[in-house]
Short mmCIF file of C-alpha atoms and ligand atoms in Angstrom, two decimals:
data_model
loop_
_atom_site.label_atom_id
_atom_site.label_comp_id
_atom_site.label_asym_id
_atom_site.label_seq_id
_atom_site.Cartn_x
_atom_site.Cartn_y
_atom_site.Cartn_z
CA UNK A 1 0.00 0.00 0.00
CA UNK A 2 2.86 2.33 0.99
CA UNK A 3 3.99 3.16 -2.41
CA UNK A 4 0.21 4.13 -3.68
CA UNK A 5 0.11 7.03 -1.20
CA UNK A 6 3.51 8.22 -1.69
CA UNK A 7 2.74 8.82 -5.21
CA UNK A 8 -0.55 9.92 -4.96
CA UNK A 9 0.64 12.92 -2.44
CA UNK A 10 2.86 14.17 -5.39
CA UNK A 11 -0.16 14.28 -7.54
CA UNK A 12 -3.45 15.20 -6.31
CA UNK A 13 -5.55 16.22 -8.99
CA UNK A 14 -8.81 18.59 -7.73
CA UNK A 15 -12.05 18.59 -8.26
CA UNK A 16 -14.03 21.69 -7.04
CA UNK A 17 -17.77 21.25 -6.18
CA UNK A 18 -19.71 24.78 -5.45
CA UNK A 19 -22.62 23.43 -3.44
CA UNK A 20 -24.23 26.90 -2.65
CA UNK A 21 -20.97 29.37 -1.81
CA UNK A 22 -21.17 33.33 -1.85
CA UNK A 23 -18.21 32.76 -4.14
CA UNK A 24 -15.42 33.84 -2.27
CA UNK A 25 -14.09 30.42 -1.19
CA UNK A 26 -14.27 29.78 -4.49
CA UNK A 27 -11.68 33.07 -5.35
CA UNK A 28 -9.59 31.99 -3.06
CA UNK A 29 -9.27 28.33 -4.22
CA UNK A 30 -8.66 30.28 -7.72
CA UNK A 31 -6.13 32.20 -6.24
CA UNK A 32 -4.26 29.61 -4.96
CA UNK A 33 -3.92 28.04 -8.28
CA UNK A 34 -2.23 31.86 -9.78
CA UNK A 35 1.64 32.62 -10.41
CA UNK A 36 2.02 33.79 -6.68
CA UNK A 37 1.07 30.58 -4.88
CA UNK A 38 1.11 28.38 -7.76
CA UNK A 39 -0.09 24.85 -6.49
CA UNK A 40 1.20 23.58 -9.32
CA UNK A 41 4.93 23.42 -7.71
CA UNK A 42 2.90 20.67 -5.33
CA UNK A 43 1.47 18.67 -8.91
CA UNK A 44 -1.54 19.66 -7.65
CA UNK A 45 -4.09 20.14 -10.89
CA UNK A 46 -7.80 21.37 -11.18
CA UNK A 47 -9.69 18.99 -13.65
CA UNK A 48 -12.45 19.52 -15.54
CA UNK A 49 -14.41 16.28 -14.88
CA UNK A 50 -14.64 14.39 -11.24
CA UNK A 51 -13.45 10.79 -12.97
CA UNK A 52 -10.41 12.06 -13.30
CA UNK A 53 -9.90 13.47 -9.86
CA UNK A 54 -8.17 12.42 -6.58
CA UNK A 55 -9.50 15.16 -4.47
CA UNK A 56 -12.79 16.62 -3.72
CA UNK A 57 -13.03 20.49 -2.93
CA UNK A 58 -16.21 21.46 -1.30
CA UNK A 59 -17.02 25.33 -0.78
CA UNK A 60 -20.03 26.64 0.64
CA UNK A 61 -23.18 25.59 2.43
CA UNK A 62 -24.75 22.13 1.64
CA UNK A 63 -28.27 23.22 0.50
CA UNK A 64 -31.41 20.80 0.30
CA UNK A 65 -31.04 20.83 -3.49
CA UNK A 66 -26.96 20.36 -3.70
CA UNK A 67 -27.21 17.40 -1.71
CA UNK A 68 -28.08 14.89 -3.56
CA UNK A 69 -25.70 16.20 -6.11
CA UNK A 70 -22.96 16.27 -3.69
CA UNK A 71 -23.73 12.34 -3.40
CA UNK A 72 -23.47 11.78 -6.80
CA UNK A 73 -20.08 13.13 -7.29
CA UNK A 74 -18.78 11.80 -4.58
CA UNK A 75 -19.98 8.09 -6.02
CA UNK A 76 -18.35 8.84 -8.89
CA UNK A 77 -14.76 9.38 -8.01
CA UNK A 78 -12.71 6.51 -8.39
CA UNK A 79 -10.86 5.22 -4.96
CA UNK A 80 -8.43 6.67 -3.31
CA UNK A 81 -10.47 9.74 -2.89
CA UNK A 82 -10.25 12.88 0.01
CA UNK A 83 -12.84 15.38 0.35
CA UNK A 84 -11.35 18.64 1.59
CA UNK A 85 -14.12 21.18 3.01
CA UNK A 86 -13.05 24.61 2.51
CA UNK A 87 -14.55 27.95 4.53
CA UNK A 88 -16.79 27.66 7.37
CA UNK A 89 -19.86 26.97 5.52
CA UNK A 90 -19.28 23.36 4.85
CA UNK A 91 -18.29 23.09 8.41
CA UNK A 92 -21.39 24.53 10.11
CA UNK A 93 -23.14 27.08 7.86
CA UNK A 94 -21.24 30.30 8.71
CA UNK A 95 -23.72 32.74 8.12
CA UNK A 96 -26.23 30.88 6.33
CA UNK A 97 -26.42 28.62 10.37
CA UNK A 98 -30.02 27.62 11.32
CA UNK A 99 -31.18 28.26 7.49
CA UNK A 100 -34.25 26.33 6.64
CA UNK A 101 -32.49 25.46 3.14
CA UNK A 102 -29.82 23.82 5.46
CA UNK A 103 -29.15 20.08 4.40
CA UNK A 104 -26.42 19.69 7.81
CA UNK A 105 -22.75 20.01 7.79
CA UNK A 106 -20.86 18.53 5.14
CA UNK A 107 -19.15 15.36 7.40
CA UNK A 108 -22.98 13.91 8.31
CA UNK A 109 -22.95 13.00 4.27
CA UNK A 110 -19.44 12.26 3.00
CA UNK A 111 -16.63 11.49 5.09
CA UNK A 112 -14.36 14.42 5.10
CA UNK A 113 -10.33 14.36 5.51
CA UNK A 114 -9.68 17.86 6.02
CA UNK A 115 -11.43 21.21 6.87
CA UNK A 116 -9.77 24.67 6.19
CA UNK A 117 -11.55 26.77 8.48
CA UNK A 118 -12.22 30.82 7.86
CA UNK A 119 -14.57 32.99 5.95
CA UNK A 120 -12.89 32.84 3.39
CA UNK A 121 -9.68 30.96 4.52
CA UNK A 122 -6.30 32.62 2.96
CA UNK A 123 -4.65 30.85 0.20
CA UNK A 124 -1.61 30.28 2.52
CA UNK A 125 -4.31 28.36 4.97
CA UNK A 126 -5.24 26.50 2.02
CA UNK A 127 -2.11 25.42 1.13
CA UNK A 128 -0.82 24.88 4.53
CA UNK A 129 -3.83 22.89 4.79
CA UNK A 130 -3.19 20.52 1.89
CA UNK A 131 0.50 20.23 2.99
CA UNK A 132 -1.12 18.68 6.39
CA UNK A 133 -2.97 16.48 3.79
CA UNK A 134 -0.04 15.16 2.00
CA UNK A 135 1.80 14.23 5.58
CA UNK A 136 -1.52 12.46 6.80
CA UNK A 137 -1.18 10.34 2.72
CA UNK A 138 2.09 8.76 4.27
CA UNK B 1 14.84 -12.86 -32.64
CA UNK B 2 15.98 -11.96 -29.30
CA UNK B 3 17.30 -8.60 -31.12
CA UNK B 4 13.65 -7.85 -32.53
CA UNK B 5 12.40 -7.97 -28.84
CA UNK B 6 14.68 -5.83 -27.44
CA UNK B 7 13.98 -3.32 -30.36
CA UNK B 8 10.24 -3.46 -29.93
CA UNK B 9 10.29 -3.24 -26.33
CA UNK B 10 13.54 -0.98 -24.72
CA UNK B 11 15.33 0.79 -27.69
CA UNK B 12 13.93 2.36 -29.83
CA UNK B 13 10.63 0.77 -28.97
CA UNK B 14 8.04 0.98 -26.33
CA UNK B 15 10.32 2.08 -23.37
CA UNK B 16 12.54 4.67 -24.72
CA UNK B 17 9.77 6.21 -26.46
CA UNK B 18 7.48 6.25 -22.82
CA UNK B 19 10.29 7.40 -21.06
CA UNK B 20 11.38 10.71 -23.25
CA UNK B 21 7.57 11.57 -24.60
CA UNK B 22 6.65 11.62 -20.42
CA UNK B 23 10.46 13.77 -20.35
CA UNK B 24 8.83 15.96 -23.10
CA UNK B 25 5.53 16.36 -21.03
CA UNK B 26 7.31 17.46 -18.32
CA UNK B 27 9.33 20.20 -20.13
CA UNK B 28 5.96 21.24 -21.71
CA UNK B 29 4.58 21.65 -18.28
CA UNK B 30 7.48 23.18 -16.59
CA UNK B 31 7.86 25.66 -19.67
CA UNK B 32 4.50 26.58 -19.83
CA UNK B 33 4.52 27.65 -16.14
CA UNK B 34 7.81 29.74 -16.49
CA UNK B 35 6.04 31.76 -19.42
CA UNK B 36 3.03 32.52 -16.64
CA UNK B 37 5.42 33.11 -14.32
CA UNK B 38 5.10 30.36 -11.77
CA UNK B 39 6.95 27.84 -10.39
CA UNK B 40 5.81 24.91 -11.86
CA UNK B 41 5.85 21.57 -10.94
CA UNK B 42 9.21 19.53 -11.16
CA UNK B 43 10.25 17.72 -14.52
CA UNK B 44 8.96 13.95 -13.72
CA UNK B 45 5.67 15.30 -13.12
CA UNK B 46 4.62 13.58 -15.67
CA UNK B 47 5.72 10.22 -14.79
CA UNK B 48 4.07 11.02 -10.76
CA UNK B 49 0.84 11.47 -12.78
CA UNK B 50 0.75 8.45 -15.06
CA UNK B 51 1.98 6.38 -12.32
CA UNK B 52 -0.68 7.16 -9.96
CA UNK B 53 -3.57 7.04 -12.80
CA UNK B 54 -2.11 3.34 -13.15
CA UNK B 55 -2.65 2.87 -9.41
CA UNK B 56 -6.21 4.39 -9.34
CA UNK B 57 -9.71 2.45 -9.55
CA UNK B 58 -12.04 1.86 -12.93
CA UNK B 59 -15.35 3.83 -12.77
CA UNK B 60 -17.50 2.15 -15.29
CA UNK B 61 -20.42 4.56 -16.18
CA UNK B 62 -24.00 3.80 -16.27
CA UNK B 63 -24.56 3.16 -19.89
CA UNK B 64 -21.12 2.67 -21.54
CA UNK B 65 -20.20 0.13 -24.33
CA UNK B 66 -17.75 -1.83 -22.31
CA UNK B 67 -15.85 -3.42 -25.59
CA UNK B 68 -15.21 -0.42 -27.19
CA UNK B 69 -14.40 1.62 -23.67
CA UNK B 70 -11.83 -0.63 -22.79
CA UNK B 71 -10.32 -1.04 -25.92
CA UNK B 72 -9.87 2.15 -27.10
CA UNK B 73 -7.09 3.22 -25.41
CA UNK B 74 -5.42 0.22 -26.23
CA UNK B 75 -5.66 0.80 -30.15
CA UNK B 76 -4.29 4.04 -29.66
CA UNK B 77 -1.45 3.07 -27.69
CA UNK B 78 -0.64 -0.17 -30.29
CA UNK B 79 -0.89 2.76 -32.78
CA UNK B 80 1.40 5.18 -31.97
CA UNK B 81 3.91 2.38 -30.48
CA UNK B 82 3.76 0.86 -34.55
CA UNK B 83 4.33 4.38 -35.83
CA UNK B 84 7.06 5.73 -33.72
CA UNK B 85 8.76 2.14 -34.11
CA UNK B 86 8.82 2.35 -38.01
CA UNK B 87 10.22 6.21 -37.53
CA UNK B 88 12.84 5.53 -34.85
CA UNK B 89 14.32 2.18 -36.49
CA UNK B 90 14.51 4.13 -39.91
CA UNK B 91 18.07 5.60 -39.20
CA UNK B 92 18.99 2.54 -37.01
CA UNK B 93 19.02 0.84 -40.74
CA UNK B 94 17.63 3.48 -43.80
CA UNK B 95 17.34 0.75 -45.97
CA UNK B 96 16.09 -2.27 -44.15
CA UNK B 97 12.59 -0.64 -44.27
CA UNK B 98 9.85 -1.29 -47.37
CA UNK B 99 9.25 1.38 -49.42
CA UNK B 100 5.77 2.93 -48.54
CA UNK B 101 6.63 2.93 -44.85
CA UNK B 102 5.80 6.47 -44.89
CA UNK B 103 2.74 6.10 -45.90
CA UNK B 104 1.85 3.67 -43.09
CA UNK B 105 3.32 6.16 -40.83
CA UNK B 106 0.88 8.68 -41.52
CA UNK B 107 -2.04 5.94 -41.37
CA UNK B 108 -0.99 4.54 -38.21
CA UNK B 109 -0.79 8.20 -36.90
CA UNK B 110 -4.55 8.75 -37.94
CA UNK B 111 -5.18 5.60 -35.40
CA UNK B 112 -4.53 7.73 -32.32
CA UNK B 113 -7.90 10.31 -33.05
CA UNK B 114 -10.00 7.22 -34.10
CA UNK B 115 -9.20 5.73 -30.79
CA UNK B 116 -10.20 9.00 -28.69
CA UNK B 117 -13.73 9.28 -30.91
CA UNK B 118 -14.26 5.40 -30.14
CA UNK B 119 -13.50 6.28 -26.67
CA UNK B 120 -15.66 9.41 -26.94
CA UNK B 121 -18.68 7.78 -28.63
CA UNK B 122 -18.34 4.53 -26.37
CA UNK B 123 -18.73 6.38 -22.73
CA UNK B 124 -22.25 7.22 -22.94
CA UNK B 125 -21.95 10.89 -21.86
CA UNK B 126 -23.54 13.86 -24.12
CA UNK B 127 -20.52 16.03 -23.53
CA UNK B 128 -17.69 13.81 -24.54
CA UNK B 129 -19.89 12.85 -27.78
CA UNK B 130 -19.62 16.46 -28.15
CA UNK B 131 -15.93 16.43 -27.40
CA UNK B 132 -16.00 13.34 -30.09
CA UNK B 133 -17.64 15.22 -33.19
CA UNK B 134 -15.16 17.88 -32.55
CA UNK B 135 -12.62 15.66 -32.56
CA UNK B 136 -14.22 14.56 -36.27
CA UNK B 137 -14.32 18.11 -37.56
CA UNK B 138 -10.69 18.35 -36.59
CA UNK B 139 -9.14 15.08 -38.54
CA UNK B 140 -11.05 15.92 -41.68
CA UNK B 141 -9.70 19.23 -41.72
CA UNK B 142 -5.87 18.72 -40.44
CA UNK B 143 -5.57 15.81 -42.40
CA UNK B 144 -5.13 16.97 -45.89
CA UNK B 145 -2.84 19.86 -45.07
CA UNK B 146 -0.51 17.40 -43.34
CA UNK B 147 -0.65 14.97 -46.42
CA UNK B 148 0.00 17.37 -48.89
CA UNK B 149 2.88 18.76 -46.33
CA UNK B 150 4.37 15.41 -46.22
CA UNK B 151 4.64 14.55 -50.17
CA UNK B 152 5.78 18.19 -50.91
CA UNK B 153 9.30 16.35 -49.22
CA UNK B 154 8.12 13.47 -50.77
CA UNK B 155 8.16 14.81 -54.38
CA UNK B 156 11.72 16.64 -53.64
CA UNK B 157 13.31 13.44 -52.04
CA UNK B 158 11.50 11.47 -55.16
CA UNK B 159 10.85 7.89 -52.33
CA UNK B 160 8.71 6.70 -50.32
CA UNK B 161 10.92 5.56 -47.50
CA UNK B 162 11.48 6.80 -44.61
CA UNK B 163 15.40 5.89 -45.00
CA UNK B 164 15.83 8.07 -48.03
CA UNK B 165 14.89 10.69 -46.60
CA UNK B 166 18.37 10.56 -44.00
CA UNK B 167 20.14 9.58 -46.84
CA UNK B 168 18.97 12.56 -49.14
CA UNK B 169 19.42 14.76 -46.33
CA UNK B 170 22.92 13.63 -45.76
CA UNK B 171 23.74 14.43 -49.14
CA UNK B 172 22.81 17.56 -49.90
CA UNK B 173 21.32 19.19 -46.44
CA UNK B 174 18.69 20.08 -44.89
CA UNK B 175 15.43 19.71 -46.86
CA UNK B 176 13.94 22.89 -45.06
CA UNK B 177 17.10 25.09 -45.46
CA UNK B 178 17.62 24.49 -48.99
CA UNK B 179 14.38 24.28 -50.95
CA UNK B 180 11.54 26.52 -50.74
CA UNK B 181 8.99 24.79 -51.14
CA UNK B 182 9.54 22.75 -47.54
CA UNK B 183 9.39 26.22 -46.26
CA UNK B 184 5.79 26.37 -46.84
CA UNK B 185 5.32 22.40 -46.47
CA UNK B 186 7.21 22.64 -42.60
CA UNK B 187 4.90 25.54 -42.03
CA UNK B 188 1.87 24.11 -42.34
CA UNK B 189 3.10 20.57 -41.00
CA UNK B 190 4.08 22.64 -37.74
CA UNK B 191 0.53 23.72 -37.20
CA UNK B 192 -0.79 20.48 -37.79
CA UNK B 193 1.43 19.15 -35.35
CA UNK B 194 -0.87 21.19 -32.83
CA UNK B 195 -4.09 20.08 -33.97
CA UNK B 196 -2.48 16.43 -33.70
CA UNK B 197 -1.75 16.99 -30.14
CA UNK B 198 -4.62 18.81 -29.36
CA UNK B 199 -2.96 21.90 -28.08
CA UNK B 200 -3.92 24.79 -27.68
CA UNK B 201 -4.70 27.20 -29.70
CA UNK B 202 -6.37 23.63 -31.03
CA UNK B 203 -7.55 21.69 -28.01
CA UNK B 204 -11.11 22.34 -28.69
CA UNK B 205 -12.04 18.29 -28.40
CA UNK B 206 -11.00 18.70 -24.70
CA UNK B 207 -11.85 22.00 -23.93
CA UNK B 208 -11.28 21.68 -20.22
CA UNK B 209 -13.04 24.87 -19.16
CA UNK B 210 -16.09 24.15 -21.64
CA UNK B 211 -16.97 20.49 -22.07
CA UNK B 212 -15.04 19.55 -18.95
CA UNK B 213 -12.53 17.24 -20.87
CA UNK B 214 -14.62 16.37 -23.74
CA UNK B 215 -13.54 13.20 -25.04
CA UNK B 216 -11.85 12.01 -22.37
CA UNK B 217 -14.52 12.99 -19.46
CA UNK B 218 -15.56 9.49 -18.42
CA UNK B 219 -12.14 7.39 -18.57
CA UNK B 220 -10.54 7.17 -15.37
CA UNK B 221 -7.25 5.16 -13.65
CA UNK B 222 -5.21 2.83 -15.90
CA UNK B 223 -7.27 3.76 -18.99
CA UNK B 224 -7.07 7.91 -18.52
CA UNK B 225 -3.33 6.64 -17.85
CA UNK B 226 -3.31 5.13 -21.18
CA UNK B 227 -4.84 7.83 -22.89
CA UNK B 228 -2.23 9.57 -20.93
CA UNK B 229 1.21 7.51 -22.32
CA UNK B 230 -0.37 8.22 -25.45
CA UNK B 231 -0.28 12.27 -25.86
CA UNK B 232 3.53 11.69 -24.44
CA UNK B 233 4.96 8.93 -27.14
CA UNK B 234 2.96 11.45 -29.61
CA UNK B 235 4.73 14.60 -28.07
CA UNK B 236 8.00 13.06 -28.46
CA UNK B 237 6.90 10.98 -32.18
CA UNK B 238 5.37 14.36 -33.99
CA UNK B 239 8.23 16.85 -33.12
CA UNK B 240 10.92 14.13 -34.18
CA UNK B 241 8.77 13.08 -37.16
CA UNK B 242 9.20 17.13 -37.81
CA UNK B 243 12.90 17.26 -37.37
CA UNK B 244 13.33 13.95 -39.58
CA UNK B 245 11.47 15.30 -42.63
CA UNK B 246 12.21 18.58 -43.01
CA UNK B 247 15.17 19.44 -41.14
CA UNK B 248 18.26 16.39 -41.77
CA UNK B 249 16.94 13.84 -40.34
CA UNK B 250 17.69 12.36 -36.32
CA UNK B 251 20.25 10.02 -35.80
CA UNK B 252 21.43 8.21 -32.44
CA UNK B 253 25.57 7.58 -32.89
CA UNK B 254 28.07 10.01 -31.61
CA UNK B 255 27.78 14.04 -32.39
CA UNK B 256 24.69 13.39 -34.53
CA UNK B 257 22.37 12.18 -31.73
CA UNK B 258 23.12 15.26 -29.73
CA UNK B 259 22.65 17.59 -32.57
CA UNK B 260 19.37 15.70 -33.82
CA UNK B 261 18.52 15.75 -30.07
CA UNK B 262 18.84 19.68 -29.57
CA UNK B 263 17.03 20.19 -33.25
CA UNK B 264 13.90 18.27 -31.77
CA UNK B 265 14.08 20.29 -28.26
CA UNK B 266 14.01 23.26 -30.57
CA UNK B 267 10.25 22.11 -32.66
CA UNK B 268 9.33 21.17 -28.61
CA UNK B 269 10.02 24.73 -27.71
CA UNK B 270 8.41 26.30 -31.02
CA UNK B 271 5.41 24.20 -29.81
CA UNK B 272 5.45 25.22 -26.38
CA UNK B 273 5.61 29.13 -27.55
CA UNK B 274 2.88 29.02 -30.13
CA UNK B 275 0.65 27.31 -27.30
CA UNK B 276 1.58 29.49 -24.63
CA UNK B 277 0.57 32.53 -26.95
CA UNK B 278 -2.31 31.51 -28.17
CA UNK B 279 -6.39 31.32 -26.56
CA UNK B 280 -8.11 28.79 -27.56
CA UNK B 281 -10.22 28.96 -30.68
CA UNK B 282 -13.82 28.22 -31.81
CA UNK B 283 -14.63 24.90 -33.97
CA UNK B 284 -15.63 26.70 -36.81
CA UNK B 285 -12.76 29.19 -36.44
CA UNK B 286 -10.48 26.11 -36.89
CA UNK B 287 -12.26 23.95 -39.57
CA UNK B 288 -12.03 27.41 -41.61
CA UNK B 289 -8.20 27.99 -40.83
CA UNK B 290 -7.19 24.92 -41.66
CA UNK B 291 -8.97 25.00 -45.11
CA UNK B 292 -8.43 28.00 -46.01
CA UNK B 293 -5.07 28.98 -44.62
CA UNK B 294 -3.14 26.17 -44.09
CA UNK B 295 -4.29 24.46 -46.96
CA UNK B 296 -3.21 27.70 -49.04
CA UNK B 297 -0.26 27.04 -47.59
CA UNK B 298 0.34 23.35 -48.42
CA UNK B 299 -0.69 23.66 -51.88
CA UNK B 300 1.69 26.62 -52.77
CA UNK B 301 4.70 24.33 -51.47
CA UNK B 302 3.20 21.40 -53.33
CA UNK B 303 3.14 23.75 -56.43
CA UNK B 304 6.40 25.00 -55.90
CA UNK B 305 8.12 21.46 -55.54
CA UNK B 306 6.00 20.44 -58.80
CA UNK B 307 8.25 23.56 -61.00
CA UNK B 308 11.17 21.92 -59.46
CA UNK B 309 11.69 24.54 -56.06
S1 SF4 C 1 -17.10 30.28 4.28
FE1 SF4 C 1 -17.55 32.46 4.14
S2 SF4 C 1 -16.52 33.08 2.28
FE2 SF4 C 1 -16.68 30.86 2.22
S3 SF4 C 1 -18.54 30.43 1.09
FE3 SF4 C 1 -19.06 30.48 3.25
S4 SF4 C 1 -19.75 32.56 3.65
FE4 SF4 C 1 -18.62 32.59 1.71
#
């Protein structure tokens, strides 16, 4: 098994799922990605479709009509897969808490490997974050 | 017999041509992020990726044609492992080949987009059948540029084989540097070249931002891995195939391989700029500058090699 995760840490390939974010998690996971932070130094990629993917970025609140959605793409990532929840809505709602279009935190549907608190987190927390991920991929 | 194997398989076959098209990946990548100003992610990259795609689970979609899904990949990797065989072995031994190989070359070649609209048209999902018909639109209209590109050497070099062309060469230098006509013909085979590899300004069958992948949006582990292997080999196949036609040939003893080797890392880096300079471009925007321009282009060099150029 060891070898699997060693090479999988050098190349975790990211799919982003917007389940119902005000759009600035979703900035910040872009800026990550730009010249200054550059992600790619890590062989991290964003990919267009979820079949190809290794990792599972979740922004924003889970809402009644994301979730089954949110199911479905899980289901279809192939194994070894991570979800990674990103901001505080995921978490516990942020400001959208107690909201009757609430479906519940994102860990009571999908099992989730790492959460990168704030609202929105930096794009140095995110990528601290993920470096936490590769150590725990040992 | 035991020579044959090791040909097919290490040198120049399956291994050396893996190893240096997932190099030439990896300088594409690295490249591309120095011309955005980023870091980029180290050379092997490439080989990180394909070997954990290799380690990764099948996801068979709902309504897939499981023959054709599976197999796909395979035909294009048999494909371009034929074709770069019958190019590297040429100056191994310029006459041992038949004459016509060239031909088969360019056949073979056409295997590798066949495979991806199998692949396409197989997986059951209404985006990659778009990413497919794209994929259509582009052969038929690269295709004849890059034919009539090829034979424009063809009619200066007056053979079919592959060989002949390193022996011409030899003789009397560089095809591109010393007839005009290849001028025009390495032109327009250059911007094939990035409809071949679906690059950008080209990669409209994969489209990553608009049909999520296209063609490949439903393959995933060892068979996105093969599809993978594939664009490598053909990375490392088309820009030597370039080099060998039009500009002396490649050869792998002594000074020569290092020259041939620095004239190929010189196409790679032509490619790398046009891409890097260049959006993407509508369907119709490319079916129309292929047959209009390119083709223009083709048929003056074929005209000019016909009055002797
Ligand atoms: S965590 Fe904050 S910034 Fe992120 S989606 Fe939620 S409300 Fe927006």
């Amino acid at each position: 098994m060891g070898w699997k995760e060693k090479i999988l840490r050098r190349s975790l390939w990211v799919y982003h799922l917007g389940t119902g974010a005000c759009n600035n998690c979703d900035i910040e996971i872009l800026d990550v990605l730009t010249p200054r932070h550059d992600a790619e130094r890590f062989g991290i990629k964003l990919v267009g479709s979820v079949r190809h993917a290794d990792v599972l970025l979740v922004t924003g609140v889970i809402t009644r009509k994301c979730l089954p959605r949110v199911l479905r793409v899980y289901e279809q990532m192939p194994e070894p897969r991570v979800v990674v929840a990103i901001g505080a809505c995921p978490m516990e709602g942020c400001v959208f808490k107690g909201s009757y279009n609430q479906a519940g935190p994102l860990d009571k549907i999908v099992p989730v490997s790492l959460y990168i608190p704030g609202c929105p987190p930096k794009p140095e927390a995110i990528i601290a974050g993920v470096a936490k991920l590769m150590e725990t991929l040992k | 017999m035991n020579n044959t194997l090791f040909s097919f398989l290490v040198f120049p076959g399956f291994l050396f041509i893996a190893v240096i098209g997932l190099l030439f990946m990896g300088i594409d990548r690295k490249l591309s992020a120095r011309f955005q100003w980023r870091m980029g992610p180290p050379l092997w990259q490439p080989f990180v990726d394909f070997m954990k795609l290799l380690s990764k689970e099948v996801v068979l979609p709902k309504n897939v044609n499981k023959p054709m899904f599976f197999l796909s990949p395979l035909m294009g990797l048999s494909g371009v492992i034929v074709a770069s065989l019958l190019l590297f072995r040429a100056p191994l031994n310029p006459q041992g080949a038949f004459i016509g190989d060239l031909v088969v070359f360019i056949y073979l070649l056409l295997l590798i987009p066949l495979s991806v609209i199998l692949g396409a048209s197989s997986s059951g999902n209404p985006l990659s059948s778009v990413g497919g018909s794209r994929e259509i639109k582009m052969v038929l209209s690269y295709e004849l540029p890059f034919i009539l590109a090829i034979f424009t050497a063809v009619l200066k070099v007056g053979s079919l084989r592959m060989g002949d062309f390193l022996l011409y060469q030899s003789q009397r230098g560089a095809l591109f540097l010393t007839s005009p006509s290849c001028v025009f013909a390495f032109v327009a085979a250059f911007l094939v070249i990035h409809a071949k590899l679906a690059l950008a300004p080209f990669d409209i069958p994969e489209a990553e931002t608009e049909i999520m992948g296209g063609t490949l949006i439903e393959y995933s582990g060892p068979l996105l891995a093969l599809f993978y292997l594939v664009r490598a080999i053909l990375y490392f196949t088309l820009t030597a195939f370039l080099v060998f036609i039009f500009w002396g040939g490649i050869t792998f003893t002594g000074w020569g391989a290092v020259l041939s080797l620095l004239k190929i890392l010189l196409v790679l880096f032509l490619v790398i700029v046009v891409k890097n300079i260049n959006p993407r471009i509508r369907i119709d925007q490319a079916v129309r500058f292929f047959w209009t321009r390119v083709f223009v282009l083709s048929i003056i060099g074929m005209g000019l090699a016909i009055i002797g150029w």
